[in-house]
mmCIF file of C-alpha atoms in Angstrom:
data_model
loop_
_atom_site.group_PDB
_atom_site.id
_atom_site.type_symbol
_atom_site.label_atom_id
_atom_site.label_comp_id
_atom_site.label_asym_id
_atom_site.label_seq_id
_atom_site.Cartn_x
_atom_site.Cartn_y
_atom_site.Cartn_z
ATOM 1 C CA MET G 2 -22.643 25.041 -10.252
ATOM 2 C CA GLY G 3 -25.559 23.793 -12.400
ATOM 3 C CA GLN G 4 -25.515 20.006 -12.296
ATOM 4 C CA GLU G 5 -23.569 19.745 -9.032
ATOM 5 C CA GLU G 6 -26.340 21.668 -7.291
ATOM 6 C CA LEU G 7 -28.761 18.910 -8.380
ATOM 7 C CA LEU G 8 -26.852 16.338 -6.345
ATOM 8 C CA ASP G 9 -28.960 15.711 -3.271
ATOM 9 C CA GLU G 10 -27.473 14.027 -0.212
ATOM 10 C CA ARG G 11 -28.530 10.560 -1.344
ATOM 11 C CA LYS G 12 -26.830 10.932 -4.719
ATOM 12 C CA LYS G 13 -23.679 12.252 -3.032
ATOM 13 C CA ILE G 14 -23.537 9.243 -0.711
ATOM 14 C CA ILE G 15 -24.032 6.825 -3.611
ATOM 15 C CA LEU G 16 -21.408 8.605 -5.730
ATOM 16 C CA LYS G 17 -18.924 8.526 -2.833
ATOM 17 C CA ALA G 18 -19.594 4.806 -2.407
ATOM 18 C CA ILE G 19 -19.059 4.128 -6.127
ATOM 19 C CA ILE G 20 -15.756 6.016 -6.180
ATOM 20 C CA SER G 21 -14.489 4.465 -2.937
ATOM 21 C CA ASN G 22 -15.402 0.957 -4.066
ATOM 22 C CA TYR G 23 -13.848 1.463 -7.499
ATOM 23 C CA LEU G 24 -10.592 2.778 -5.998
ATOM 24 C CA GLU G 25 -10.454 -0.239 -3.724
ATOM 25 C CA THR G 26 -11.240 -2.951 -6.266
ATOM 26 C CA GLY G 27 -10.594 -1.518 -9.732
ATOM 27 C CA GLU G 28 -13.818 -3.216 -10.888
ATOM 28 C CA PRO G 29 -17.030 -1.589 -12.210
ATOM 29 C CA VAL G 30 -19.507 -1.107 -9.383
ATOM 30 C CA GLY G 31 -23.064 -2.463 -9.527
ATOM 31 C CA SER G 32 -26.180 -1.485 -7.600
ATOM 32 C CA ARG G 33 -26.143 -4.615 -5.434
ATOM 33 C CA THR G 34 -22.589 -3.866 -4.335
ATOM 34 C CA ILE G 35 -23.590 -0.330 -3.394
ATOM 35 C CA SER G 36 -26.681 -1.536 -1.513
ATOM 36 C CA LYS G 37 -24.364 -3.572 0.741
ATOM 37 C CA TYR G 38 -21.676 -0.879 0.867
ATOM 38 C CA ILE G 39 -23.676 2.083 2.163
ATOM 39 C CA GLU G 40 -25.708 2.503 5.331
ATOM 40 C CA LEU G 41 -28.779 3.867 3.503
ATOM 41 C CA GLU G 42 -31.580 1.325 3.457
ATOM 42 C CA LEU G 43 -32.232 1.496 -0.268
ATOM 43 C CA SER G 44 -33.211 -1.297 -2.616
ATOM 44 C CA PRO G 45 -30.964 -2.163 -5.582
ATOM 45 C CA ALA G 46 -33.760 -0.866 -7.856
ATOM 46 C CA THR G 47 -33.746 2.551 -6.157
ATOM 47 C CA ILE G 48 -29.957 2.675 -6.307
ATOM 48 C CA ARG G 49 -30.102 1.767 -10.017
ATOM 49 C CA ASN G 50 -32.375 4.766 -10.617
ATOM 50 C CA GLU G 51 -29.998 7.057 -8.731
ATOM 51 C CA MET G 52 -27.023 5.648 -10.625
ATOM 52 C CA SER G 53 -28.876 6.246 -13.888
ATOM 53 C CA ASP G 54 -29.357 9.884 -12.878
ATOM 54 C CA LEU G 55 -25.669 10.186 -11.942
ATOM 55 C CA GLU G 56 -24.763 8.744 -15.351
ATOM 56 C CA ASP G 57 -27.033 11.224 -17.126
ATOM 57 C CA MET G 58 -25.363 14.011 -15.148
ATOM 58 C CA GLY G 59 -21.920 12.822 -16.270
ATOM 59 C CA TYR G 60 -20.483 11.656 -12.930
ATOM 60 C CA ILE G 61 -20.269 7.943 -13.787
ATOM 61 C CA ILE G 62 -20.231 5.862 -16.935
ATOM 62 C CA GLN G 63 -21.135 2.278 -17.817
ATOM 63 C CA PRO G 64 -18.377 0.347 -19.630
ATOM 64 C CA HIS G 65 -19.613 -1.662 -22.594
ATOM 65 C CA THR G 66 -18.491 -4.949 -21.051
ATOM 66 C CA SER G 67 -20.138 -4.596 -17.652
ATOM 67 C CA ALA G 68 -23.401 -3.723 -15.956
ATOM 68 C CA GLY G 69 -21.452 -1.819 -13.299
ATOM 69 C CA ARG G 70 -20.391 1.836 -13.348
ATOM 70 C CA ILE G 71 -17.048 3.593 -13.003
ATOM 71 C CA PRO G 72 -16.342 7.263 -12.202
ATOM 72 C CA THR G 73 -15.819 9.750 -15.022
ATOM 73 C CA ASP G 74 -13.383 12.640 -14.843
ATOM 74 C CA LYS G 75 -16.280 14.751 -13.609
ATOM 75 C CA GLY G 76 -16.875 12.182 -10.885
ATOM 76 C CA TYR G 77 -13.241 12.415 -9.830
ATOM 77 C CA ARG G 78 -13.487 16.206 -9.925
ATOM 78 C CA PHE G 79 -16.316 15.873 -7.402
ATOM 79 C CA TYR G 80 -14.063 13.572 -5.353
ATOM 80 C CA VAL G 81 -11.198 16.078 -5.346
ATOM 81 C CA ASP G 82 -13.060 19.396 -5.124
ATOM 82 C CA THR G 83 -16.004 18.480 -2.928
ATOM 83 C CA MET G 84 -15.457 15.344 -0.888
ATOM 84 C CA MET G 85 -11.854 16.071 0.060
ATOM 85 C CA ALA G 86 -12.520 19.780 0.650
ATOM 86 C CA GLU G 87 -15.420 19.007 2.984
ATOM 87 C CA LYS G 88 -13.336 16.473 4.938
ATOM 88 C CA ASN G 89 -15.876 13.804 4.201
ATOM 89 C CA GLU G 90 -15.273 10.119 3.636
ATOM 90 C CA ALA G 91 -12.385 10.546 1.211
ATOM 91 C CA THR G 92 -10.527 12.979 3.443
ATOM 92 C CA ALA G 93 -11.274 10.890 6.503
ATOM 93 C CA SER G 94 -9.771 7.879 4.769
ATOM 94 C CA GLN G 95 -6.649 9.810 3.855
ATOM 95 C CA GLY G 96 -6.398 11.233 7.361
ATOM 96 C CA ALA G 97 -6.909 7.790 8.856
ATOM 97 C CA LEU G 98 -4.161 6.457 6.612
ATOM 98 C CA LEU G 99 -1.712 9.126 7.752
ATOM 99 C CA GLU G 100 -2.747 8.588 11.349
ATOM 100 C CA ARG G 101 -2.415 4.854 10.893
ATOM 101 C CA VAL G 102 1.099 5.220 9.473
ATOM 102 C CA ASP G 103 2.085 7.197 12.536
ATOM 103 C CA LYS G 104 0.418 4.699 14.843
ATOM 104 C CA LEU G 105 1.930 1.748 12.969
ATOM 105 C CA GLU G 106 5.435 3.210 13.285
ATOM 106 C CA SER G 107 4.910 3.734 17.015
ATOM 107 C CA LEU G 108 3.488 0.228 17.361
ATOM 108 C CA LEU G 109 6.426 -1.417 15.588
ATOM 109 C CA LYS G 110 8.943 0.527 17.691
ATOM 110 C CA GLN G 111 7.082 -0.632 20.797
ATOM 111 C CA VAL G 112 7.116 -4.233 19.538
ATOM 112 C CA ALA G 113 10.920 -4.107 19.216
ATOM 113 C CA LYS G 114 11.302 -2.706 22.757
ATOM 114 C CA VAL G 115 8.905 -5.192 24.375
ATOM 115 C CA LEU G 116 10.584 -8.139 22.641
ATOM 116 C CA ALA G 117 14.027 -6.971 23.731
ATOM 117 C CA TYR G 118 12.835 -6.561 27.314
ATOM 118 C CA ASN G 119 11.021 -9.908 27.478
ATOM 119 C CA THR G 120 13.748 -11.991 25.830
ATOM 120 C CA GLN G 121 16.852 -9.982 26.827
ATOM 121 C CA TYR G 122 18.133 -10.375 23.272
ATOM 122 C CA ALA G 123 18.522 -7.930 20.368
ATOM 123 C CA THR G 124 15.435 -7.383 18.218
ATOM 124 C CA MET G 125 14.505 -5.976 14.811
ATOM 125 C CA VAL G 126 11.143 -5.184 13.206
ATOM 126 C CA THR G 127 10.755 -4.074 9.583
ATOM 127 C CA SER G 128 7.986 -1.860 8.251
ATOM 128 C CA PRO G 129 5.477 -3.690 6.009
ATOM 129 C CA GLN G 130 6.361 -4.122 2.337
ATOM 130 C CA LEU G 131 4.313 -5.192 -0.665
ATOM 131 C CA ARG G 132 5.454 -8.485 -2.118
ATOM 132 C CA ASN G 133 3.055 -8.183 -5.061
ATOM 133 C CA ARG G 134 4.278 -5.021 -6.801
ATOM 134 C CA GLN G 135 2.272 -5.264 -10.010
ATOM 135 C CA VAL G 136 0.385 -2.256 -11.332
ATOM 136 C CA LYS G 137 -3.317 -3.135 -11.165
ATOM 137 C CA PHE G 138 -4.686 -0.035 -12.870
ATOM 138 C CA ILE G 139 -4.147 3.703 -13.271
ATOM 139 C CA GLN G 140 -6.801 6.419 -13.385
ATOM 140 C CA LEU G 141 -5.936 9.965 -14.483
ATOM 141 C CA SER G 142 -8.425 12.739 -13.819
ATOM 142 C CA GLN G 143 -8.266 16.499 -14.221
ATOM 143 C CA VAL G 144 -8.100 18.732 -11.171
ATOM 144 C CA ASP G 145 -7.829 21.801 -13.376
ATOM 145 C CA GLU G 146 -6.376 22.606 -16.820
ATOM 146 C CA GLU G 147 -2.772 22.219 -15.672
ATOM 147 C CA ASP G 148 -3.049 19.562 -12.946
ATOM 148 C CA LEU G 149 -3.980 15.892 -12.948
ATOM 149 C CA VAL G 150 -4.605 13.502 -10.094
ATOM 150 C CA ALA G 151 -3.303 9.999 -10.740
ATOM 151 C CA VAL G 152 -4.750 7.121 -8.733
ATOM 152 C CA ILE G 153 -2.312 4.200 -8.967
ATOM 153 C CA VAL G 154 -3.393 0.833 -7.590
ATOM 154 C CA VAL G 155 -0.562 -1.629 -6.979
ATOM 155 C CA GLY G 156 -0.269 -5.030 -5.370
ATOM 156 C CA ASP G 157 -3.276 -6.171 -3.396
ATOM 157 C CA ASN G 158 -5.515 -3.140 -3.982
ATOM 158 C CA VAL G 159 -3.195 -0.624 -2.329
ATOM 159 C CA ALA G 160 -4.088 2.786 -3.803
ATOM 160 C CA LYS G 161 -1.653 5.705 -4.082
ATOM 161 C CA ASN G 162 -2.681 9.206 -5.136
ATOM 162 C CA ARG G 163 -0.325 11.540 -6.981
ATOM 163 C CA LEU G 164 -0.888 15.155 -8.068
ATOM 164 C CA ILE G 165 0.849 15.818 -11.391
ATOM 165 C CA HIS G 166 1.447 19.246 -12.936
ATOM 166 C CA VAL G 167 1.404 19.315 -16.758
ATOM 167 C CA ALA G 168 2.989 21.922 -18.994
ATOM 168 C CA ARG G 169 -0.101 22.755 -21.057
ATOM 169 C CA PRO G 170 -3.901 22.528 -20.742
ATOM 170 C CA LEU G 171 -5.506 19.156 -21.463
ATOM 171 C CA GLY G 172 -8.886 18.271 -22.917
ATOM 172 C CA ASN G 173 -11.082 15.343 -21.902
ATOM 173 C CA GLU G 174 -10.158 13.377 -25.027
ATOM 174 C CA GLU G 175 -6.449 13.810 -24.296
ATOM 175 C CA VAL G 176 -6.892 12.550 -20.727
ATOM 176 C CA LEU G 177 -8.918 9.604 -22.043
ATOM 177 C CA LYS G 178 -6.170 8.764 -24.534
ATOM 178 C CA LEU G 179 -3.515 8.913 -21.809
ATOM 179 C CA ASN G 180 -5.597 6.674 -19.545
ATOM 180 C CA LEU G 181 -5.986 4.122 -22.340
ATOM 181 C CA LEU G 182 -2.283 4.276 -23.192
ATOM 182 C CA LEU G 183 -1.079 3.926 -19.603
ATOM 183 C CA ASN G 184 -3.375 1.023 -18.754
ATOM 184 C CA THR G 185 -2.672 -0.786 -22.028
ATOM 185 C CA PHE G 186 1.064 -0.753 -21.363
ATOM 186 C CA LEU G 187 1.273 -0.857 -17.561
ATOM 187 C CA THR G 188 -1.661 -2.868 -16.192
ATOM 188 C CA GLY G 189 -0.310 -6.180 -14.930
ATOM 189 C CA ALA G 190 3.323 -5.077 -15.207
ATOM 190 C CA SER G 191 5.556 -5.433 -12.178
ATOM 191 C CA VAL G 192 7.469 -2.347 -11.106
ATOM 192 C CA ASN G 193 10.697 -4.041 -12.233
ATOM 193 C CA GLU G 194 9.272 -4.478 -15.743
ATOM 194 C CA ILE G 195 8.680 -0.748 -16.202
ATOM 195 C CA ASN G 196 11.982 -0.017 -17.921
ATOM 196 C CA ILE G 197 13.521 2.164 -20.628
ATOM 197 C CA GLU G 198 12.324 -0.105 -23.455
ATOM 198 C CA LEU G 199 8.749 0.051 -22.230
ATOM 199 C CA MET G 200 8.938 3.807 -21.876
ATOM 200 C CA GLN G 201 10.248 4.201 -25.411
ATOM 201 C CA ALA G 202 7.378 2.116 -26.765
ATOM 202 C CA MET G 203 4.906 4.269 -24.841
ATOM 203 C CA ARG G 204 6.506 7.480 -26.130
ATOM 204 C CA ARG G 205 6.097 6.297 -29.714
ATOM 205 C CA GLN G 206 2.408 5.711 -29.081
ATOM 206 C CA ALA G 207 1.984 8.988 -27.194
ATOM 207 C CA GLY G 208 3.108 11.181 -30.110
ATOM 208 C CA GLU G 209 2.480 14.833 -29.266
ATOM 209 C CA TYR G 210 1.671 13.951 -25.635
ATOM 210 C CA GLU G 211 5.177 12.645 -24.929
ATOM 211 C CA ASP G 212 6.018 15.467 -22.513
ATOM 212 C CA ILE G 213 2.820 14.844 -20.532
ATOM 213 C CA LEU G 214 3.469 11.105 -20.505
ATOM 214 C CA GLU G 215 6.919 11.728 -19.027
ATOM 215 C CA SER G 216 5.444 13.697 -16.112
ATOM 216 C CA VAL G 217 2.798 11.046 -15.525
ATOM 217 C CA PHE G 218 5.349 8.242 -15.617
ATOM 218 C CA GLU G 219 7.651 9.981 -13.155
ATOM 219 C CA GLY G 220 4.709 10.464 -10.810
ATOM 220 C CA ILE G 221 3.827 6.780 -10.985
ATOM 221 C CA VAL G 222 7.382 5.640 -10.326
ATOM 222 C CA ASP G 223 7.791 8.084 -7.430
ATOM 223 C CA ALA G 224 4.521 7.014 -5.838
ATOM 224 C CA VAL G 225 5.402 3.320 -6.004
ATOM 225 C CA GLN G 226 8.978 3.813 -4.814
ATOM 226 C CA GLN G 227 7.850 5.922 -1.864
ATOM 227 C CA ALA G 228 5.424 3.184 -0.879
ATOM 228 C CA GLU G 229 8.269 0.667 -0.953
ATOM 229 C CA GLU G 230 10.673 2.503 1.375
ATOM 230 C CA MET G 231 11.492 0.095 4.192
ATOM 231 C CA GLN G 232 12.236 1.095 7.773
ATOM 232 C CA ILE G 233 13.898 -1.121 10.382
ATOM 233 C CA TYR G 234 13.262 -0.580 14.089
ATOM 234 C CA THR G 235 15.734 -2.123 16.534
ATOM 235 C CA SER G 236 16.098 -2.494 20.288
ATOM 236 C CA GLY G 237 18.248 -4.304 22.838
ATOM 237 C CA THR G 238 21.477 -4.476 20.854
ATOM 238 C CA SER G 239 23.463 -4.008 24.067
ATOM 239 C CA ASN G 240 21.785 -7.139 25.469
ATOM 240 C CA VAL G 241 24.157 -9.358 23.506
ATOM 241 C CA LEU G 242 27.069 -8.021 25.584
ATOM 242 C CA LYS G 243 25.587 -9.796 28.611
ATOM 243 C CA TYR G 244 26.571 -13.162 27.183
ATOM 244 C CA GLY G 245 30.256 -13.939 27.617
ATOM 245 C CA GLU G 246 30.721 -15.560 24.223
ATOM 246 C CA LEU G 247 29.256 -12.453 22.583
ATOM 247 C CA GLY G 248 31.078 -9.885 24.709
ATOM 248 C CA ASP G 249 33.292 -8.653 21.879
ATOM 249 C CA VAL G 250 32.439 -4.968 21.381
ATOM 250 C CA ASN G 251 33.545 -5.090 17.741
ATOM 251 C CA LYS G 252 31.097 -7.928 17.040
ATOM 252 C CA ALA G 253 28.313 -6.006 18.767
ATOM 253 C CA THR G 254 29.145 -2.920 16.723
ATOM 254 C CA ALA G 255 29.093 -4.968 13.500
ATOM 255 C CA LEU G 256 25.687 -6.341 14.489
ATOM 256 C CA LEU G 257 24.311 -2.851 15.098
ATOM 257 C CA GLU G 258 25.642 -1.653 11.743
ATOM 258 C CA THR G 259 24.001 -4.630 10.044
ATOM 259 C CA LEU G 260 20.657 -3.890 11.665
ATOM 260 C CA GLU G 261 20.871 -0.311 10.395
ATOM 261 C CA ASP G 262 21.807 -1.433 6.868
ATOM 262 C CA LYS G 263 18.610 -2.340 5.036
ATOM 263 C CA SER G 264 20.349 -3.835 2.011
ATOM 264 C CA GLY G 265 22.402 -6.175 4.196
ATOM 265 C CA LEU G 266 19.261 -7.729 5.662
ATOM 266 C CA GLU G 267 17.465 -8.392 2.375
ATOM 267 C CA SER G 268 18.463 -12.069 2.212
ATOM 268 C CA LEU G 269 17.268 -12.666 5.781
ATOM 269 C CA ILE G 270 13.943 -10.926 5.129
ATOM 270 C CA ASP G 271 13.422 -12.687 1.777
ATOM 271 C CA GLU G 272 13.969 -16.147 3.294
ATOM 272 C CA THR G 273 11.485 -15.409 6.075
ATOM 273 C CA MET G 274 8.892 -14.178 3.563
ATOM 274 C CA ARG G 275 9.336 -17.221 1.311
ATOM 275 C CA SER G 276 8.755 -19.542 4.258
ATOM 276 C CA LYS G 277 5.425 -17.855 4.966
ATOM 277 C CA GLU G 278 4.389 -17.815 1.299
ATOM 278 C CA GLN G 279 5.130 -21.552 0.989
ATOM 279 C CA GLY G 280 2.507 -22.331 3.601
ATOM 280 C CA GLY G 281 4.665 -22.453 6.715
ATOM 281 C CA ASP G 282 4.038 -20.637 9.973
ATOM 282 C CA GLY G 283 6.590 -17.993 9.011
ATOM 283 C CA ILE G 284 9.010 -18.953 11.810
ATOM 284 C CA GLN G 285 12.626 -19.396 10.689
ATOM 285 C CA ILE G 286 15.568 -20.305 12.921
ATOM 286 C CA TYR G 287 19.176 -19.724 11.883
ATOM 287 C CA ILE G 288 21.998 -21.032 14.057
ATOM 288 C CA GLY G 289 25.509 -19.646 13.587
ATOM 289 C CA GLU G 290 26.791 -20.353 10.085
ATOM 290 C CA GLU G 291 23.255 -20.933 8.821
ATOM 291 C CA ALA G 292 22.615 -17.181 9.011
ATOM 292 C CA PRO G 293 22.347 -15.595 5.545
ATOM 293 C CA VAL G 294 24.060 -12.438 6.861
ATOM 294 C CA GLN G 295 27.829 -12.611 7.447
ATOM 295 C CA SER G 296 27.939 -10.399 10.559
ATOM 296 C CA MET G 297 25.289 -12.560 12.261
ATOM 297 C CA LYS G 298 27.141 -15.898 12.025
ATOM 298 C CA ASP G 299 28.194 -15.772 15.692
ATOM 299 C CA TYR G 300 24.541 -15.552 16.729
ATOM 300 C CA SER G 301 21.280 -17.413 16.457
ATOM 301 C CA ILE G 302 18.370 -15.649 14.758
ATOM 302 C CA VAL G 303 14.674 -16.417 14.980
ATOM 303 C CA THR G 304 12.408 -14.586 12.526
ATOM 304 C CA SER G 305 8.675 -14.375 11.940
ATOM 305 C CA THR G 306 6.268 -12.575 9.602
ATOM 306 C CA TYR G 307 3.286 -10.312 10.256
ATOM 307 C CA GLU G 308 0.791 -9.207 7.609
ATOM 308 C CA LEU G 309 -1.490 -6.202 7.159
ATOM 309 C CA PRO G 310 -5.044 -6.759 5.842
ATOM 310 C CA GLU G 311 -4.165 -5.313 2.397
ATOM 311 C CA GLY G 312 -1.331 -7.811 1.930
ATOM 312 C CA ALA G 313 1.812 -5.890 2.924
ATOM 313 C CA LYS G 314 4.159 -7.986 5.075
ATOM 314 C CA GLY G 315 6.897 -7.265 7.578
ATOM 315 C CA THR G 316 9.570 -9.239 9.424
ATOM 316 C CA ILE G 317 10.256 -9.564 13.141
ATOM 317 C CA GLY G 318 13.631 -10.924 14.252
ATOM 318 C CA ILE G 319 15.272 -11.867 17.549
ATOM 319 C CA ILE G 320 19.068 -12.135 17.654
ATOM 320 C CA GLY G 321 20.872 -13.765 20.568
ATOM 321 C CA PRO G 322 23.497 -16.341 21.564
ATOM 322 C CA LYS G 323 23.413 -19.830 20.097
ATOM 323 C CA ARG G 324 22.310 -21.001 23.537
ATOM 324 C CA MET G 325 19.188 -18.864 23.458
ATOM 325 C CA ASP G 326 15.909 -20.192 24.854
ATOM 326 C CA TYR G 327 14.493 -21.214 21.468
ATOM 327 C CA LYS G 328 11.205 -22.534 22.826
ATOM 328 C CA LYS G 329 10.476 -19.290 24.663
ATOM 329 C CA VAL G 330 11.524 -17.161 21.685
ATOM 330 C CA VAL G 331 9.354 -19.103 19.199
ATOM 331 C CA GLN G 332 6.352 -19.007 21.533
ATOM 332 C CA THR G 333 6.878 -15.278 22.098
ATOM 333 C CA LEU G 334 7.013 -14.602 18.365
ATOM 334 C CA LYS G 335 3.896 -16.663 17.645
ATOM 335 C CA CYS G 336 1.942 -14.905 20.385
ATOM 336 C CA LEU G 337 3.134 -11.519 19.166
ATOM 337 C CA THR G 338 2.207 -12.083 15.516
ATOM 338 C CA ASP G 339 -1.239 -13.309 16.648
ATOM 339 C CA GLU G 340 -1.667 -10.127 18.698
ATOM 340 C CA LEU G 341 -0.612 -7.963 15.740
ATOM 341 C CA ASP G 342 -3.088 -9.771 13.461
ATOM 342 C CA THR G 343 -5.856 -9.069 15.991
ATOM 343 C CA ILE G 344 -4.896 -5.387 16.199
ATOM 344 C CA PHE G 345 -4.806 -5.005 12.416
ATOM 345 C CA ARG G 346 -8.179 -6.746 11.973
ATOM 346 C CA LYS G 347 -9.760 -4.446 14.555
ATOM 347 C CA ASN G 348 -8.297 -1.377 12.838
ATOM 348 C CA GLU G 349 -9.576 -2.613 9.466
ATOM 349 C CA LYS G 350 -13.117 -2.981 10.841
ATOM 350 C CA LYS G 351 -12.956 0.506 12.354
ATOM 351 C CA GLY G 352 -11.776 1.857 8.981
#
């Protein structure tokens, strides 16, 4: 009660904007940024006054090195207890994300089916994956005495939230120490660099908080790994049987098994991604023995890349006979990736 009751609607909107912007960018938030970020027609000077009040009330703090503000644990408590409970902007964003995941899965399945129908070849579409898997920053905040919420930002500003239960009550200074420790060791580290040696060094620094650090670390690893789980959607595998030279059922079965085996397709997906990252149009064509996957060496494969606004990328592939209509397939893939880009940009603006 008390101070939270003093938060009028304008302060709540500004606080929500500060937290949302900080989660997205990881940078201290200034009044000019907020004046552009929110729909209220307030001058930067007015917003500065409101931010000063929010700082006095303990919801935000000004780092020594910046004129901007960042949320305090009390600010995150407001985020968790009030904004999410009231299904306001934070909850809407989370709900939109879950809805978007469902819609994205349906969209990618539809893409595979439409491609298979239009080309009469076999098709595959992978779910989007982050290529930049570095930890950008971590923010721990208390939900209550025995629970923390960890906001982990990886890659290109992709935020993951994780609720972590701790074995004993924590004070503000302990949470601050853990935040400093985690960001000192992990900010800028790739997921692959977070290994046993790094953990041991962190444990030595953590001292009496080692057990808490272990829970936090497991939460971070789980959150990142869950975000990296790749799905592959396929369609039209039986189409290859229509071509006499590919009529061997055993070969078709091997192809289907390959499309269902994520690890077996890694080399194909990596080569497609590298082509895009090196400034190409993302289109790769493999003919017969050129295919990086053994079970696909009787086929020709044309692959392309699509990209979500936050930087995650996926692969689209068409598999057919070596005598496939390459011009039609390449044109189809280019048109499709353009359409996906348009869809994703529209969804981003709506978000």
